[in-house]
The first five atom37 places (N, CA, C, CB, O) and aatype in JSON, in Angstrom:
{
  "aatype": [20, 20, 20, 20, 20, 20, 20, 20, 20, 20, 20, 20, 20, 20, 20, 20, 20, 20, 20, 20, 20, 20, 20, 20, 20, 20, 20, 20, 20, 20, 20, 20, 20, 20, 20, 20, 20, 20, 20, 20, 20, 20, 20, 20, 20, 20, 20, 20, 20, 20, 20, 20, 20, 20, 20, 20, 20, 20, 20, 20],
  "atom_mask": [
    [1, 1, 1, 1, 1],
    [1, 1, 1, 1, 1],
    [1, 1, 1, 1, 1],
    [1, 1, 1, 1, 1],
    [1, 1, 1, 1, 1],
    [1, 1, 1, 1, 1],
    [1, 1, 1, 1, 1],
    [1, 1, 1, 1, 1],
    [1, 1, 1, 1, 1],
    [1, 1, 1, 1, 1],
    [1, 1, 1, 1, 1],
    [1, 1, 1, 1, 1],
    [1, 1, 1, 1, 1],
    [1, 1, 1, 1, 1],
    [1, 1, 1, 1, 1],
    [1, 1, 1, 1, 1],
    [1, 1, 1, 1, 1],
    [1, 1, 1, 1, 1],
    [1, 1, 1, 1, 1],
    [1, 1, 1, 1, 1],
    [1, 1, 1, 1, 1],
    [1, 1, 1, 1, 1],
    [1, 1, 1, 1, 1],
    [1, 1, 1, 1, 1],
    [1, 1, 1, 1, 1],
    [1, 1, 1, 1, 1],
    [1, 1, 1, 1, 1],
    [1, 1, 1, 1, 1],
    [1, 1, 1, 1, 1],
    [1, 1, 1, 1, 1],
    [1, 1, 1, 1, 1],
    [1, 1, 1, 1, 1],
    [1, 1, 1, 1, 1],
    [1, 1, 1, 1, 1],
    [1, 1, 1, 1, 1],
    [1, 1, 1, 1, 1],
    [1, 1, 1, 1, 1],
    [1, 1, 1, 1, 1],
    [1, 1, 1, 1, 1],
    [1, 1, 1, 1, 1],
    [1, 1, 1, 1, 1],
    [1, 1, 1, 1, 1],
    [1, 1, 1, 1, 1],
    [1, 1, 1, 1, 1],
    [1, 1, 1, 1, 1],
    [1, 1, 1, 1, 1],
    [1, 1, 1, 1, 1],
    [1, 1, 1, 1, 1],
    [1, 1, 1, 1, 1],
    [1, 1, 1, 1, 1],
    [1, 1, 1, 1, 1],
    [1, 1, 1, 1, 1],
    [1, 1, 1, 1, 1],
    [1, 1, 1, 1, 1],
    [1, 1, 1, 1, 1],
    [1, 1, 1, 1, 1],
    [1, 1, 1, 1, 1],
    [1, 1, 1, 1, 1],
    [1, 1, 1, 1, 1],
    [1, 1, 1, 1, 1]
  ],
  "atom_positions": [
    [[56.29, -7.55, -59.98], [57.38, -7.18, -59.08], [57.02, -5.9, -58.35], [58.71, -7.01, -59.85], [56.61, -4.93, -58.99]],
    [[57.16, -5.86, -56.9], [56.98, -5.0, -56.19], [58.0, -3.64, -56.51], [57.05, -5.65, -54.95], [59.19, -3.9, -56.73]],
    [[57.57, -2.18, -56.55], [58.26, -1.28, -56.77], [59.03, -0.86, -55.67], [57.61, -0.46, -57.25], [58.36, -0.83, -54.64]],
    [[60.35, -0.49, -55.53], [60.82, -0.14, -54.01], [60.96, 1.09, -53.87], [62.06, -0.68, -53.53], [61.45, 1.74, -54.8]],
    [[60.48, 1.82, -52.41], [59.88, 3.12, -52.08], [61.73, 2.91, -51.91], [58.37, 3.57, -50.67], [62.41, 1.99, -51.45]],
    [[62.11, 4.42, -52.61], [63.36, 4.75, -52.03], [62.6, 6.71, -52.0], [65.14, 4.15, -53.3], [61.67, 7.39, -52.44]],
    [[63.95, 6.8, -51.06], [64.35, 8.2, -50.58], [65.66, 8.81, -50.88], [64.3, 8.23, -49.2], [66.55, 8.06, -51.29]],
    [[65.91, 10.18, -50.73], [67.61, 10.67, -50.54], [68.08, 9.8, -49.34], [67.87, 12.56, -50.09], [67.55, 9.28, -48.36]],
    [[69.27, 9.87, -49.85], [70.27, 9.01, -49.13], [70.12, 7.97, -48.89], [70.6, 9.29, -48.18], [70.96, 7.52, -48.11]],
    [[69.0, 6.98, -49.37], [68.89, 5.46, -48.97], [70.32, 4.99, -49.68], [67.31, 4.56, -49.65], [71.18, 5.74, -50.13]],
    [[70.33, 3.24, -49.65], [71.69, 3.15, -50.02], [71.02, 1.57, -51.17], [73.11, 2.9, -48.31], [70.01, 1.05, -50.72]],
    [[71.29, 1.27, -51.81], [70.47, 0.1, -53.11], [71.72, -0.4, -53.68], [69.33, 0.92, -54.64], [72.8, 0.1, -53.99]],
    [[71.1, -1.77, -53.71], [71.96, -2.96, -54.48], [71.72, -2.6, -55.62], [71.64, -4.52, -54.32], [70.85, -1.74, -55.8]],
    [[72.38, -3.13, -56.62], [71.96, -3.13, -58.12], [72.72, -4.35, -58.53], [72.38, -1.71, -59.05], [73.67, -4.81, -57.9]],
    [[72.02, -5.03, -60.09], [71.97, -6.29, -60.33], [73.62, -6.11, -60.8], [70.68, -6.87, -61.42], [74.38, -6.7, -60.03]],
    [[74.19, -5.5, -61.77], [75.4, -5.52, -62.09], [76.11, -4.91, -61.02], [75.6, -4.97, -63.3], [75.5, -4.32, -60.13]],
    [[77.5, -5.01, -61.02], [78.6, -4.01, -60.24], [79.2, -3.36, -61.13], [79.71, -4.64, -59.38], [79.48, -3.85, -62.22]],
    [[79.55, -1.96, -60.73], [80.16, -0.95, -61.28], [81.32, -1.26, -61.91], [80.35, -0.06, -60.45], [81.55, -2.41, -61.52]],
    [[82.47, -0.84, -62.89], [83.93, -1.18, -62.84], [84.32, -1.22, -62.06], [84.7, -0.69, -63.27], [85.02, -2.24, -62.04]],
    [[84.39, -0.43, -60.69], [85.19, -0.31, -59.72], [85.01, -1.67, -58.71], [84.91, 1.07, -59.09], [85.54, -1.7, -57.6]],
    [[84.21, -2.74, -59.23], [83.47, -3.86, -58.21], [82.25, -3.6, -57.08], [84.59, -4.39, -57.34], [81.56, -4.35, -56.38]],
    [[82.33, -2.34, -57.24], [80.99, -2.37, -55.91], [79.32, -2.18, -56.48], [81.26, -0.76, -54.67], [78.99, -1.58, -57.5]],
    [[78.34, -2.9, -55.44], [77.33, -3.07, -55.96], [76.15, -2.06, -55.24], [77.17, -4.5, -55.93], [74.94, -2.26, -55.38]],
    [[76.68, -1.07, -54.53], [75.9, -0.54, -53.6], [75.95, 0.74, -53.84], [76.19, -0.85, -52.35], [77.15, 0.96, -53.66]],
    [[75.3, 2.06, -54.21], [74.9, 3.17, -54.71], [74.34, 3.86, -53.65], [74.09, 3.03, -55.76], [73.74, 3.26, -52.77]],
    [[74.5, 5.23, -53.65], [73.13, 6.09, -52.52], [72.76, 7.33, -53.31], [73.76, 6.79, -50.65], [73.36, 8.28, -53.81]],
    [[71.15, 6.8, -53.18], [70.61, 7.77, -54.18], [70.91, 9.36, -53.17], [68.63, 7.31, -54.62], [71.01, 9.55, -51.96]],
    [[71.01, 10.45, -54.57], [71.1, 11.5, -54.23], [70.26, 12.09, -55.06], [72.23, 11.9, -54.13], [70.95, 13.04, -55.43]],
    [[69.12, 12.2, -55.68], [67.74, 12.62, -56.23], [66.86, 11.55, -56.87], [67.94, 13.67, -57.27], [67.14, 10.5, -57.44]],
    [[65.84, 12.1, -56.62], [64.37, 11.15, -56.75], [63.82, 12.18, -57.77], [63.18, 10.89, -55.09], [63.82, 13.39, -57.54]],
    [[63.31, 11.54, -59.06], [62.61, 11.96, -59.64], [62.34, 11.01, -60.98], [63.02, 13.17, -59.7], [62.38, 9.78, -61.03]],
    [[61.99, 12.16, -62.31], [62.09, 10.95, -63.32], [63.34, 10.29, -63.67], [61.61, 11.33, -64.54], [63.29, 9.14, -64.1]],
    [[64.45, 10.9, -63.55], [65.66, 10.07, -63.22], [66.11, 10.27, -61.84], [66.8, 10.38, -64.14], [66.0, 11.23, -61.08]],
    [[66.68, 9.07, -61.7], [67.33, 9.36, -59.96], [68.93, 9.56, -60.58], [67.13, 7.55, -58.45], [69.49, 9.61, -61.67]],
    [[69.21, 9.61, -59.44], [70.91, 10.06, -59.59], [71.28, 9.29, -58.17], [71.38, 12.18, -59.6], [70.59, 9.17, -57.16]],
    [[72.66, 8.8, -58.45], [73.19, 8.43, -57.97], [74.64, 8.03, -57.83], [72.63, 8.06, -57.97], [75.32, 7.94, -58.85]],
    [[75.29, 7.75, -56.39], [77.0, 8.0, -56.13], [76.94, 6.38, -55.77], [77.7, 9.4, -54.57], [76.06, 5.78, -55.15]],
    [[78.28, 5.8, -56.41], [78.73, 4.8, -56.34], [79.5, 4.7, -54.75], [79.48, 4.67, -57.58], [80.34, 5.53, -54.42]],
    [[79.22, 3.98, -54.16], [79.56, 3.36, -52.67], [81.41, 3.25, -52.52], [78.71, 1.48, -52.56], [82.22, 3.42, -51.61]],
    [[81.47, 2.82, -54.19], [83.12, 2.21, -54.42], [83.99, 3.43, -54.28], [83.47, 1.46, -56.11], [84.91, 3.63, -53.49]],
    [[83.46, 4.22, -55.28], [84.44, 4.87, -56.6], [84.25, 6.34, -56.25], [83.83, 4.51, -58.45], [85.06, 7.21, -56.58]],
    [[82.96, 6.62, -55.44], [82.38, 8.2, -55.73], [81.74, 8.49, -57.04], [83.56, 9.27, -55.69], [81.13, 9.53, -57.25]],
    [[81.93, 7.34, -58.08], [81.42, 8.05, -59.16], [79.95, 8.37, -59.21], [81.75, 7.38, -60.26], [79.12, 7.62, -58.68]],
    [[79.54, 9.77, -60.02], [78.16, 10.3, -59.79], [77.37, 9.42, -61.2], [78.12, 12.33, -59.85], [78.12, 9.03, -62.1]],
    [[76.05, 9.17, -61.3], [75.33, 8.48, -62.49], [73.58, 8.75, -61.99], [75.9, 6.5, -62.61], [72.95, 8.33, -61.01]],
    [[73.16, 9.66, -63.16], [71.44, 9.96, -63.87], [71.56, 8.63, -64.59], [71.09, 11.62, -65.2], [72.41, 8.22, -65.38]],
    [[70.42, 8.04, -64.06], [69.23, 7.12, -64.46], [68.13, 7.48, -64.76], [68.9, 6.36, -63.69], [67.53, 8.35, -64.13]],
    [[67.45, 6.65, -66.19], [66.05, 7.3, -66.28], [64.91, 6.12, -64.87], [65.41, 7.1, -68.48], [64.99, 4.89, -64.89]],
    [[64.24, 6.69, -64.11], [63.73, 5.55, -63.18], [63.15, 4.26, -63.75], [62.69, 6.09, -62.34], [62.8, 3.39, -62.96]],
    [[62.99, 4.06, -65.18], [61.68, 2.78, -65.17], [63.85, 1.81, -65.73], [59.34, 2.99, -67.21], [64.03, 0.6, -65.69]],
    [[64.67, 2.55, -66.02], [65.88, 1.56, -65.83], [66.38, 1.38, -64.73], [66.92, 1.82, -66.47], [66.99, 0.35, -64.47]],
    [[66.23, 2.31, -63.92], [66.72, 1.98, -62.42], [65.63, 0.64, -61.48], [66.6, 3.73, -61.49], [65.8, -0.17, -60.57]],
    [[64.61, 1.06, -62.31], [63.56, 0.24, -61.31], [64.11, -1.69, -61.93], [61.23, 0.88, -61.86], [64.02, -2.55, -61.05]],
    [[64.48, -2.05, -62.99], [64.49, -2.79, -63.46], [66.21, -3.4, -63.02], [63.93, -2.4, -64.71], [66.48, -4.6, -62.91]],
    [[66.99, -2.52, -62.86], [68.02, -2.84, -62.46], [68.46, -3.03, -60.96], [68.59, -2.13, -63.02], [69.57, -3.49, -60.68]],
    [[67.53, -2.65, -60.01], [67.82, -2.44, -58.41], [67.44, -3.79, -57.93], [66.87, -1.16, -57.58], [66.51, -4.33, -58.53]],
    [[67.92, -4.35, -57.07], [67.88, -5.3, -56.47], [67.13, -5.6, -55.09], [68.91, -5.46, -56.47], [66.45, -6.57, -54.78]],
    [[67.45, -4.54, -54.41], [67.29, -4.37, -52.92], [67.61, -3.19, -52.02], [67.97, -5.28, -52.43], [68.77, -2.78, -52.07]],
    [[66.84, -2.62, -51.27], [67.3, -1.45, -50.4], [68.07, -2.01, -49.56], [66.29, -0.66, -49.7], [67.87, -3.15, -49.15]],
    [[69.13, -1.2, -49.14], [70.15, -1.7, -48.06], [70.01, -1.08, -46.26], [71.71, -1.16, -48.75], [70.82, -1.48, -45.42]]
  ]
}
């Protein structure tokens, strides 16, 4: 599986949806964990990257 080049502020699908129903996140740090704000809810969430990489779907 191809790895996907993300950046700040890109915006990524992910395989589950949040509680709030939405499936779309924008990263707000790149590193060994990314971080990221829920599209829905505002809610903020640290990921370690090799779970983010496994859980992302698609850049938006």
């Amino acid at each position: 599986m191809e790895k996907i080049q993300i950046e700040i502020g890109d915006v990524v699908r992910m395989k589950k949806p949040h509680p709030c129903g939405s499936h779309e996140w924008e990263i707000t740090r790149v590193g060994m964990d990314i971080g990221l704000i829920c599209k829905g809810c505002g809610h903020f969430v640290m990921m370690p990257r090799v779970k983010f990489n496994r859980m992302v779907r698609e850049k938006m």
